[in-house]
Coordinates of C-alpha atoms and ligand atoms in Angstrom, one line a residue:
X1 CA 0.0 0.0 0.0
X2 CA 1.5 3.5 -0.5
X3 CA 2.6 5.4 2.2
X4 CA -0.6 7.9 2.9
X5 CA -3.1 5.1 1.8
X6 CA -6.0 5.1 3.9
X7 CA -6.8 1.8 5.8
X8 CA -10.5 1.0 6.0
X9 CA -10.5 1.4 9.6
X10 CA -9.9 4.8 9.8
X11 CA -12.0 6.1 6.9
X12 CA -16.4 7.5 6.9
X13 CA -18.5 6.1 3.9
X14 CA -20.8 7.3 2.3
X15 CA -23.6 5.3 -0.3
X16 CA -25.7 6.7 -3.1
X17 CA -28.0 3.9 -4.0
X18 CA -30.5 4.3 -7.2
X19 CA -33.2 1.4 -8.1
X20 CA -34.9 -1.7 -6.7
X21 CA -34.7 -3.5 -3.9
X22 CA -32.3 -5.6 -5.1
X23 CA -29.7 -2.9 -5.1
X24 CA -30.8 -1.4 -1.6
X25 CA -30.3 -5.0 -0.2
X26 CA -26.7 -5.0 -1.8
X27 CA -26.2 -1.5 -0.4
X28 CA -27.1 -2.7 3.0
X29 CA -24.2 -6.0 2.1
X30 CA -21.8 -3.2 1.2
X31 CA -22.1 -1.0 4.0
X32 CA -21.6 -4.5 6.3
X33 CA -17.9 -5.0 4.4
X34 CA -17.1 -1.5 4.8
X35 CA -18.4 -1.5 8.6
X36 CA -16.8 -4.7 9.6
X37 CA -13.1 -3.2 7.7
X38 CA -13.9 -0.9 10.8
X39 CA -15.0 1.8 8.3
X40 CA -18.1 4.4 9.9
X41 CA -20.9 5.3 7.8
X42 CA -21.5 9.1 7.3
X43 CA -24.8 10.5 5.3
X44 CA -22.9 13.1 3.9
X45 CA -20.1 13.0 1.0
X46 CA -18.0 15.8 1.6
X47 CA -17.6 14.1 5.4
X48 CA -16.4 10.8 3.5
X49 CA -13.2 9.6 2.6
X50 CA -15.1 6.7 0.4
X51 CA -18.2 7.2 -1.7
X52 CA -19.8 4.8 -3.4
X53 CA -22.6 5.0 -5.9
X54 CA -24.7 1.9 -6.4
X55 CA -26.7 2.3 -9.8
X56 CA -29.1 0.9 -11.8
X57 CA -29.3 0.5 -15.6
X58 CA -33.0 -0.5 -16.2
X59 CA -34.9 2.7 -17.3
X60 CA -33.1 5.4 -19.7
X61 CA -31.3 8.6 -18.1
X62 CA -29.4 5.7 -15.8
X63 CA -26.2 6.7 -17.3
X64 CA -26.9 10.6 -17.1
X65 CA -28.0 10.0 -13.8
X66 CA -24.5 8.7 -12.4
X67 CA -22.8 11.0 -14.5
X68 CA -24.6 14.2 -13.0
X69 CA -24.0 12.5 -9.6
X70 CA -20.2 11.9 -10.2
X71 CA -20.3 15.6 -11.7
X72 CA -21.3 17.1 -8.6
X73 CA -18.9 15.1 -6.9
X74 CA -15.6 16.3 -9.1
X75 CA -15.0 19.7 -7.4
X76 CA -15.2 17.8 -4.0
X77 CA -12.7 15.4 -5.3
X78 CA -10.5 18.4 -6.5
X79 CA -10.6 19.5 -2.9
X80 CA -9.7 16.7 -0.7
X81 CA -8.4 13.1 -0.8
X82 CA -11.5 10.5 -1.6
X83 CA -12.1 7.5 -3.0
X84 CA -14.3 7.2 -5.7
X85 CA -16.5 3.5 -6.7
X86 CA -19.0 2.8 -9.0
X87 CA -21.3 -0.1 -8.7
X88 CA -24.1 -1.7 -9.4
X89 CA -26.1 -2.2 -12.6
X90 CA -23.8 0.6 -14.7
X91 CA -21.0 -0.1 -13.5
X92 CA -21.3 -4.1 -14.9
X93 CA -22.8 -2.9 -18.6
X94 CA -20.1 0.0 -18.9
X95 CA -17.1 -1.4 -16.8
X96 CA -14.2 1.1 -18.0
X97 CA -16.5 3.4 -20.2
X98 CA -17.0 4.8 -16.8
X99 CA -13.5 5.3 -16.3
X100 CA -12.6 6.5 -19.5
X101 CA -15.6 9.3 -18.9
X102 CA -14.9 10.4 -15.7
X103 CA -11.1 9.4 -14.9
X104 CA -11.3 10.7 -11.6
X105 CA -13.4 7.4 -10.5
X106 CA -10.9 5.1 -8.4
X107 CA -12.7 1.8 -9.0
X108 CA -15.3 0.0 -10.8
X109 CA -17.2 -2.8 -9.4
X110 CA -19.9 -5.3 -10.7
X111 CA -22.8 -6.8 -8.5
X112 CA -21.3 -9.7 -8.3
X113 CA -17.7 -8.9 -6.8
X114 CA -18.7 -7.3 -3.8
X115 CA -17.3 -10.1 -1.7
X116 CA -14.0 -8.6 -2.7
X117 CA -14.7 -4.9 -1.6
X118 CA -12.1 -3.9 0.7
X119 CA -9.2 -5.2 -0.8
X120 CA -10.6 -3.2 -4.2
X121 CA -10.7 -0.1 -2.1
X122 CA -7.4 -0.6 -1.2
X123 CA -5.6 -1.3 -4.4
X124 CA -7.7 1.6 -5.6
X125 CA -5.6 3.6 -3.9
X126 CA -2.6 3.4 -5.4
X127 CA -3.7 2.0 -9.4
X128 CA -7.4 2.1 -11.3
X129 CA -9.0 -0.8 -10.2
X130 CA -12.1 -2.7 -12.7
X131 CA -13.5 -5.6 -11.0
X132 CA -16.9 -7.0 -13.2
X133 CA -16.1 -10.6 -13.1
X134 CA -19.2 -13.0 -12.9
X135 CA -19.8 -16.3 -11.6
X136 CA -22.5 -18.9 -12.4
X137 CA -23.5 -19.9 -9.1
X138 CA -24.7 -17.9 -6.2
X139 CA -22.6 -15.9 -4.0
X140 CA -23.1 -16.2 -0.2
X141 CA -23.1 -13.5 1.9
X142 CA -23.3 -13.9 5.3
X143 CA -26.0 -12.3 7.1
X144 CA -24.8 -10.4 9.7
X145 CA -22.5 -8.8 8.0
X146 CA -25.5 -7.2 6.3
X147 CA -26.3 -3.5 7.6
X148 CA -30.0 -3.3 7.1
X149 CA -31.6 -0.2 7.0
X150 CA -34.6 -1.9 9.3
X151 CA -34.9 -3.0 12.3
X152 CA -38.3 -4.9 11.8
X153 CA -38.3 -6.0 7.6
X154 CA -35.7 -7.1 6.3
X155 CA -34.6 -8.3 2.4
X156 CA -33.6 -11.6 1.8
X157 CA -31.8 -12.3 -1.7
X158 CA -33.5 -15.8 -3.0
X159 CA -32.1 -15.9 -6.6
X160 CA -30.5 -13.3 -9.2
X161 CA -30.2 -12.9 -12.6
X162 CA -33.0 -13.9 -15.0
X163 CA -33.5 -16.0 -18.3
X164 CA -36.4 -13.9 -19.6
X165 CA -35.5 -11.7 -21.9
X166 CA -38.5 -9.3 -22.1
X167 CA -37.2 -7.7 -25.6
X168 CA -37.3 -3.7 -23.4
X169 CA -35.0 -5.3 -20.5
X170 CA -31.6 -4.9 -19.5
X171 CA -31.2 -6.5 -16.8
X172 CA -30.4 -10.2 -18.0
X173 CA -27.4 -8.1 -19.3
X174 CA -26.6 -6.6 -16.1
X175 CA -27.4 -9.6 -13.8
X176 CA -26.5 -12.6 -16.0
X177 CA -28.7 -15.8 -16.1
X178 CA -30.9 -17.2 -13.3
X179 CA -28.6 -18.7 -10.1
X180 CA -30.4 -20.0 -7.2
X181 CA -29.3 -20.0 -3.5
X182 CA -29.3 -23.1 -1.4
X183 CA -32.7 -23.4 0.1
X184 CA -31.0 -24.4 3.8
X185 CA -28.8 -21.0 3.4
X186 CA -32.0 -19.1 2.9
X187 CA -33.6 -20.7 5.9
X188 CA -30.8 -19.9 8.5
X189 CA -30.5 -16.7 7.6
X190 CA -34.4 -15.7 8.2
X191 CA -34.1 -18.2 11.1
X192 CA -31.2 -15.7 12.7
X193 CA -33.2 -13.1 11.7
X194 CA -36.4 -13.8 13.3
X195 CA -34.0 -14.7 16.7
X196 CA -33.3 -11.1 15.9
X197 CA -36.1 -9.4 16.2
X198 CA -37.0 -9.1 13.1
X199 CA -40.8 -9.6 12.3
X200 CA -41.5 -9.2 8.1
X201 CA -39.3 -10.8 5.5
X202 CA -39.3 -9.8 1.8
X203 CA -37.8 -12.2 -0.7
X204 CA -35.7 -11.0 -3.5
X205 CA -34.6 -12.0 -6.8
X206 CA -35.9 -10.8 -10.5
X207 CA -37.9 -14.0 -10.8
X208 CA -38.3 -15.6 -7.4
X209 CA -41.4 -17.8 -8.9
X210 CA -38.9 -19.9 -11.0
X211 CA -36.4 -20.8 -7.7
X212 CA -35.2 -24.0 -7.6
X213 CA -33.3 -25.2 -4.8
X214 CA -29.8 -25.8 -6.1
X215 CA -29.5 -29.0 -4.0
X216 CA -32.9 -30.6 -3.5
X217 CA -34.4 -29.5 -6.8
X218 CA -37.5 -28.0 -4.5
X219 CA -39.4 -25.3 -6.2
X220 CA -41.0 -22.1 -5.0
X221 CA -43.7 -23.1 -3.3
X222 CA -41.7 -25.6 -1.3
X223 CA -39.8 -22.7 -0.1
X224 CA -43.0 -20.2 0.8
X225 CA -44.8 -23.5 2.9
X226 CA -40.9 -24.0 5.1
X227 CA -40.5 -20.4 5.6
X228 CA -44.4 -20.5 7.1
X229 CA -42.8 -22.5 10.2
X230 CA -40.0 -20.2 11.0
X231 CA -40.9 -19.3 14.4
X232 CA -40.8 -15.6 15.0
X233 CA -41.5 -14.3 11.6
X234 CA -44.9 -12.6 11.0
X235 CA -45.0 -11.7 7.9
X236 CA -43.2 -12.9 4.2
X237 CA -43.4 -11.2 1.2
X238 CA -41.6 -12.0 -2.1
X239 CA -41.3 -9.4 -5.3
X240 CA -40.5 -9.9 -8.3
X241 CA -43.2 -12.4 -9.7
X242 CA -43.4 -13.2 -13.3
X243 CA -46.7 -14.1 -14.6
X244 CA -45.5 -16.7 -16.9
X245 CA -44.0 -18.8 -13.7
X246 CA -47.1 -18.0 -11.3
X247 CA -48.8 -20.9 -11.3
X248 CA -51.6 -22.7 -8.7
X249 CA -49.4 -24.5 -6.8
X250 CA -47.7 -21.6 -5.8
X251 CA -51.3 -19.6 -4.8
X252 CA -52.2 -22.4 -2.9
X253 CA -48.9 -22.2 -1.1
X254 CA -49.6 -18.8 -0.4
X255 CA -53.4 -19.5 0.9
X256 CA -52.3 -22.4 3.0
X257 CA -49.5 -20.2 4.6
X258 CA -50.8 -17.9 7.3
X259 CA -48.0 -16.3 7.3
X260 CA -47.7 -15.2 3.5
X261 CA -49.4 -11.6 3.0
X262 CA -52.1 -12.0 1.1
X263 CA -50.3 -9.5 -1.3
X264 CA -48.8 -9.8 -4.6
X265 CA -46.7 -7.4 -7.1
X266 CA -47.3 -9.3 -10.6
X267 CA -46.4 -7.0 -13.6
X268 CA -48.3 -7.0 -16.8
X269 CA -46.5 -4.7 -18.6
X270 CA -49.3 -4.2 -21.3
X271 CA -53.0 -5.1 -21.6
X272 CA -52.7 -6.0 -25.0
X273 CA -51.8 -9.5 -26.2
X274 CA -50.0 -8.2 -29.3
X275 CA -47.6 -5.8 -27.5
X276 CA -47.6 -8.5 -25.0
X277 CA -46.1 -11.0 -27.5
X278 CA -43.5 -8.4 -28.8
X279 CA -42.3 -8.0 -25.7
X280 CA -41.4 -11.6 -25.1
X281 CA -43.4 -11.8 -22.1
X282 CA -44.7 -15.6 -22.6
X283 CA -48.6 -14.7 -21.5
X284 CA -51.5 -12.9 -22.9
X285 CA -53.6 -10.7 -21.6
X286 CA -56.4 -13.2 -20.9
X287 CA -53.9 -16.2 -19.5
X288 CA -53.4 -13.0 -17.1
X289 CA -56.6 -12.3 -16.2
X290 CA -57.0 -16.2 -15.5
X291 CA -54.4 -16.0 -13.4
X292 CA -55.9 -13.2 -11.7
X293 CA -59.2 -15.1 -10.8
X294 CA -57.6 -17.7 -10.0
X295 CA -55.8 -16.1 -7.0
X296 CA -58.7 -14.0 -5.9
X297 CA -61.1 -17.2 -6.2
X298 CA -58.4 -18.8 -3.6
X299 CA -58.0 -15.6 -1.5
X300 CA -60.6 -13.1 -1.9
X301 CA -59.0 -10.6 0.6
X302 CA -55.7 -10.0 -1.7
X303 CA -54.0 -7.1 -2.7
X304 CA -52.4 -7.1 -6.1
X305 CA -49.9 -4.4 -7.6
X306 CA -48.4 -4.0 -11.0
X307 CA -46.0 -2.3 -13.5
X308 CA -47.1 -0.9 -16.6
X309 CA -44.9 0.6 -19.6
X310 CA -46.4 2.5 -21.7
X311 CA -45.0 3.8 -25.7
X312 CA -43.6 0.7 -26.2
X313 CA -42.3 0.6 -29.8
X314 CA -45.6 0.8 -32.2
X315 CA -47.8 0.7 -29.6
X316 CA -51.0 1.9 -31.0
X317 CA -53.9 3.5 -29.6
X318 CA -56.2 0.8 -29.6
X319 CA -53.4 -1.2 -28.1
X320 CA -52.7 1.6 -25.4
X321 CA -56.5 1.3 -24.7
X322 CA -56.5 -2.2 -23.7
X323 CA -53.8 -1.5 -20.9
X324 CA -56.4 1.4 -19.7
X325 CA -59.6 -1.7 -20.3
X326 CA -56.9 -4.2 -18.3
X327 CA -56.3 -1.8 -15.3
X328 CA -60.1 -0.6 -14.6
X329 CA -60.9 -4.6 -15.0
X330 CA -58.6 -6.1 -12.1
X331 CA -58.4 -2.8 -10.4
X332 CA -54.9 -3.2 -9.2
X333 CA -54.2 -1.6 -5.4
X334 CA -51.2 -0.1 -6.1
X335 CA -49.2 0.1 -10.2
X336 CA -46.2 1.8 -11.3
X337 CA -45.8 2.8 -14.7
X338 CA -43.3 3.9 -17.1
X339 CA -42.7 5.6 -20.2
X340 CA -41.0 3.2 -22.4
X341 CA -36.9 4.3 -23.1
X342 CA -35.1 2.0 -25.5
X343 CA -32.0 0.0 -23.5
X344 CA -28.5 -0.9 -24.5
X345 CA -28.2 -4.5 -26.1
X346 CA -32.3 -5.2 -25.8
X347 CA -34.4 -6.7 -28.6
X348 CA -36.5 -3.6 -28.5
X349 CA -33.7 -1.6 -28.5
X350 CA -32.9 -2.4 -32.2
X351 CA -37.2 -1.9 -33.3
X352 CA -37.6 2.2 -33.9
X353 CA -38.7 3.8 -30.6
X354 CA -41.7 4.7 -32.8
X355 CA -43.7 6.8 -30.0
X356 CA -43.2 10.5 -29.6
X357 CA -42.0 11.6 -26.3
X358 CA -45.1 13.8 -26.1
X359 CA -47.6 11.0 -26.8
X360 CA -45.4 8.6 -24.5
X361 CA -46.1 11.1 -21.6
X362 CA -50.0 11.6 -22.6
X363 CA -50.3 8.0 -22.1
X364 CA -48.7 7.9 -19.0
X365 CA -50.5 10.4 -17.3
X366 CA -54.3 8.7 -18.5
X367 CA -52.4 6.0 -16.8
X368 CA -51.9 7.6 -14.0
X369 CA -54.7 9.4 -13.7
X370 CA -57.6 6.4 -14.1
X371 CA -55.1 4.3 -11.4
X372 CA -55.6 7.4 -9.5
X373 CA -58.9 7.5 -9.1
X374 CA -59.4 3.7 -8.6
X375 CA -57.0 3.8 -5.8
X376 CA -59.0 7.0 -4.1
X377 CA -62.4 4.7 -4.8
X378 CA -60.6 1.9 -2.9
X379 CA -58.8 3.5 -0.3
X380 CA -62.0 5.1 0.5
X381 CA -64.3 1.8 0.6
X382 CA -61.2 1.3 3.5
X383 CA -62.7 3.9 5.6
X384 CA -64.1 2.8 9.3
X385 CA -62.0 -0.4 9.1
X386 CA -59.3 -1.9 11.6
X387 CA -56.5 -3.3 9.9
X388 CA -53.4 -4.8 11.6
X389 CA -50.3 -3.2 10.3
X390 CA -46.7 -3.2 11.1
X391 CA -45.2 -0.4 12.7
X392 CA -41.9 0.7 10.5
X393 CA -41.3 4.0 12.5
X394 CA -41.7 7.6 13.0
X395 CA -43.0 9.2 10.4
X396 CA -40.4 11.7 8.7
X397 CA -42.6 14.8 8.3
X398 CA -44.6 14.7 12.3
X399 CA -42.7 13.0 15.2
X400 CA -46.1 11.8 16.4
X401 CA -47.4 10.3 13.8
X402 CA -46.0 6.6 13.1
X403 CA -45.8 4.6 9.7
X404 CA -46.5 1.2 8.5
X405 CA -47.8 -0.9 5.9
X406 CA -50.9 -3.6 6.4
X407 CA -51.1 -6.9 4.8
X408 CA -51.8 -5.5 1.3
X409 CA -48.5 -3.5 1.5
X410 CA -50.6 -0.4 1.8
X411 CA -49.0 2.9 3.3
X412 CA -50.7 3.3 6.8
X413 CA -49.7 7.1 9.0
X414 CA -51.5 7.1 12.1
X415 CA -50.5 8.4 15.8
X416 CA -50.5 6.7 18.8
X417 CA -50.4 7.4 22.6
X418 CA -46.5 5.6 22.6
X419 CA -43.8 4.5 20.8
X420 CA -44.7 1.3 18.5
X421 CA -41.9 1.2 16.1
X422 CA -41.6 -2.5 15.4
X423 CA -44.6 -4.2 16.8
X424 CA -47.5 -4.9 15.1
X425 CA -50.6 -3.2 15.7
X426 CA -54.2 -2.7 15.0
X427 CA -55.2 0.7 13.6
X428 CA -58.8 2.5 12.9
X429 CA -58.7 4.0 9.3
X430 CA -59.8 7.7 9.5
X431 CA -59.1 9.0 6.2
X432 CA -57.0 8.5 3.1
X433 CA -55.2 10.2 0.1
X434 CA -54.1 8.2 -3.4
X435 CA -51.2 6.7 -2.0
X436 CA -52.0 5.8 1.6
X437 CA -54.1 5.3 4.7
X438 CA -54.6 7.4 8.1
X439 CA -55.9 6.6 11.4
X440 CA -54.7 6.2 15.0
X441 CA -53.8 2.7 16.7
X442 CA -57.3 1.4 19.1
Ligands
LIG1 N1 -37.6 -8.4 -12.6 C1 -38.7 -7.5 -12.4 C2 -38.3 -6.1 -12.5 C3 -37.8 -5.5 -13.7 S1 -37.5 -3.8 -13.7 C4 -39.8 -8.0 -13.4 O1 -39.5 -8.7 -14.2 O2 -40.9 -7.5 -13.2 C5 -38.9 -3.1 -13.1 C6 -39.8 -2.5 -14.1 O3 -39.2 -1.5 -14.9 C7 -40.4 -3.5 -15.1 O4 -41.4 -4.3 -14.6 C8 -40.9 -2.6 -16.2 O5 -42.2 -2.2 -16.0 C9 -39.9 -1.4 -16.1 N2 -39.0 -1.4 -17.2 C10 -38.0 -2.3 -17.5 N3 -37.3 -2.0 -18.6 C11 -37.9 -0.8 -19.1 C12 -37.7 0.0 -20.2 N4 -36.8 -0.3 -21.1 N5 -38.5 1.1 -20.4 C13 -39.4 1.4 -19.5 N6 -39.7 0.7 -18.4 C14 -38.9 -0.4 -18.2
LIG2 FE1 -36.4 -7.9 -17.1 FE2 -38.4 -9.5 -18.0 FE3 -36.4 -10.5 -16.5 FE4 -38.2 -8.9 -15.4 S1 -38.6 -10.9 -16.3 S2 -35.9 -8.8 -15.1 S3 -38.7 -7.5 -17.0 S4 -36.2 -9.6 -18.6
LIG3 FE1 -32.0 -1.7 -11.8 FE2 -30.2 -3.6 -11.8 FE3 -32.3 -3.7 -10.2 S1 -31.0 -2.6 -13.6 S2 -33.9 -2.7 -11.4 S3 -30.7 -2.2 -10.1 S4 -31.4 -5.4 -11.2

């Protein structure tokens, strides 16, 4: 190491972390490697010795984004002694791009090298360092090394990558093919978290409906009836759910397990059949809306959310309509929608991103708009009703006003007479906006 390299014990961190949960749980591995080098986290850069970004690649402006990011950061860098990474997504599709752009970056690092953090920061130090190496199989971490942002929910990784190729995606570029973790693995580490404290897991992984246990050969619904006996867990979600690989079995796993939320996030992308088919998505529109019966003949009470892109390439009206026919048919609780932006090395990417920005953005907002209103209708019906819902914390706009989410994965603000960050409790519904519930605990 040169002479006035910095050891990892004696230098603050700070992380930027853009996109899904999937990053945010590698954020929370990262800041455990750093923390156990005897690094301190800071939430401010120009505090930090070491700043990471941790980025994502899957909608357009990704790249913009970490470059107006690492632009902000050059005068700091100018000023002081800091070590600059760039991870994630990006960092794995552009590798030394990034370096070549913005030489001032110290080290590049791919999702899957993470394992090998603090000796990259410091060899970083003294030479560039560009570490986007990829294995087939699945990378242990060990738990508590991870520095979870919660004290009550916590992510679990269950499987990365994914197979599908959905002609707009990038992300079986950025995360490589499926790989599964052990099942065992998976079920110590929510056992150790339930032993501490923790009440709400959420599975991860861009396809956790096609997970396979490595060893055994079990399948996903396996998994979700084991996890129902961990003692000391509450609740378990899981998200990402394709609607190809969603299949009975795995509804009846969820009805059977009490322990399940009777919630489910699966995206349809598009309400038409045709635009469903160019995508690659392997289901139409009315194989969805079986599936959908399906899972509400078997649970009645669930809570379904989706993701919706809108302007994909020749999208037509009539097309666009059929999304707008899908959404105010299965009334979703909760969507998010996108504009469609054509990706690096995608199918889709090569078609003619036929849509005018204008007409991409009036289509999003009559999106928006009819979800809107479905979701105020909803919400509203909610009115009068206890629900039981799990305290995350303090809200961050009123001290005395808590948050949460119930079993639908519903926002839920309401106050109460103490302190019930992490508990569950049961709360009377007052009012509601859009976007979430309000009410005060009985
Ligand atoms: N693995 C998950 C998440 C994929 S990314 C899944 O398969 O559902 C999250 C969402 O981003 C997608 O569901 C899709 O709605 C949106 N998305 C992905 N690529 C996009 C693109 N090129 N343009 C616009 N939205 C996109
Ligand atoms: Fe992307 Fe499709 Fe895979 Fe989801 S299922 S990560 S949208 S390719
Ligand atoms: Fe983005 Fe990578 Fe997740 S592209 S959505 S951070 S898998």
């Amino acid at each position: 190491m040169k002479e006035n390299s910095k050891s990892l014990a004696s230098m603050k961190f700070y992380i930027r972390t853009f996109g899904c949960q999937m990053n945010e749980n590698d954020s929370e591995r990262i800041a455990g490697i750093l923390t156990a080098g005897g690094a301190k986290m800071s939430d401010s850069p120009e505090d930090s010795d070491l700043i990471i970004i941790n980025t994502c690649a899957v909608r357009e402006k990704s790249e913009e984004k970490l470059y107006s990011c690492l632009g902000r950061l050059a005068p700091l860098k100018k000023r002081k002694r800091v070590v600059i990474g760039v991870g994630g997504c990006v960092a794995q599709l552009y590798r030394s791009e990034i370096m070549e752009r913005t030489p001032f970056v110290d080290f590049i690092i791919g999702p899957d090298n993470y394992s090998q953090l603090a000796d990259i920061v410091h060899s970083s130090q003294e030479e560039k360092v560009v570490s986007t190496s990829w294995s087939e199989d699945f990378h242990e971490f060990p738990s508590e090394m991870t520095l979870r942002e919660s004290d009550v929910s916590a992510y679990v990784t269950i499987m990365e990558g994914c197979n599908n190729f959905c002609s707009y995606c990038i992300v079986p570029f950025t995360r490589g093919r499926e790989k599964f973790r052990a099942k065992e693995n998976i079920l110590q580490e929510i056992q150790s978290l339930a032993d501490n404290g923790y009440l709400e897991v959420q599975l991860l992984g861009q396809n956790v409906n096609s997970y396979t246990d490595p060893e055994s050969g079990k399948d996903f619904a396996f998994l979700l009836r084991e996890l129902n006996r961990v003692d000391g867990i509450e609740w378990v979600r899981f998200i990402t759910s394709h609607p190809k690989n969603l299949n009975r079995d795995i509804a009846e796993a969820m009805k059977e397990s009490e322990k399940v939320c009777r919630q489910l996030h699966l995206p349809i992308q598009s309400g038409s059949t045709s635009v469903l088919k160019r995508m690659n998505r392997g289901y139409t529109r009315e194989e969805y809306l079986e599936k959908i019966a399906m899972l509400r003949q078997l649970m009645p009470d669930i809570s379904l959310s989706t993701d919706i892109i809108v302007g994909f390439p020749g999208e037509t009206e009539d097309e666009f309509q059929d999304t707008l026919s899908m959404l105010a048919e299965v009334r979703f609780t909760n969507i998010f929608s996108f504009r469609y932006s054509p990706r690096p090395k995608t199918a889709a990417s090569r078609e003619k991103d036929s849509i005018p920005f204008e007409e991409k953005k009036k289509r999003l907002i009559q999106v928006q708009e009819l979800q809107k209103k479905m979701q105020v209708e909803f919400n509203r019906s909610l009115i009068g009703r206890t629900m039981k819902v799990l305290c995350l914390g303090k809200s961050k706009k009123d001290p005395a006003v808590y948050a949460g989410r119930n079993q639908g994965y519903q926002v839920v603000n309401f106050r109460s007479q103490k302190d019930v960050t992490g508990q569950f409790v049961e709360v009377h519904i007052a009012s509601c906006g859009p976007y979430s519930l309000v009410g005060e605990t009985v």
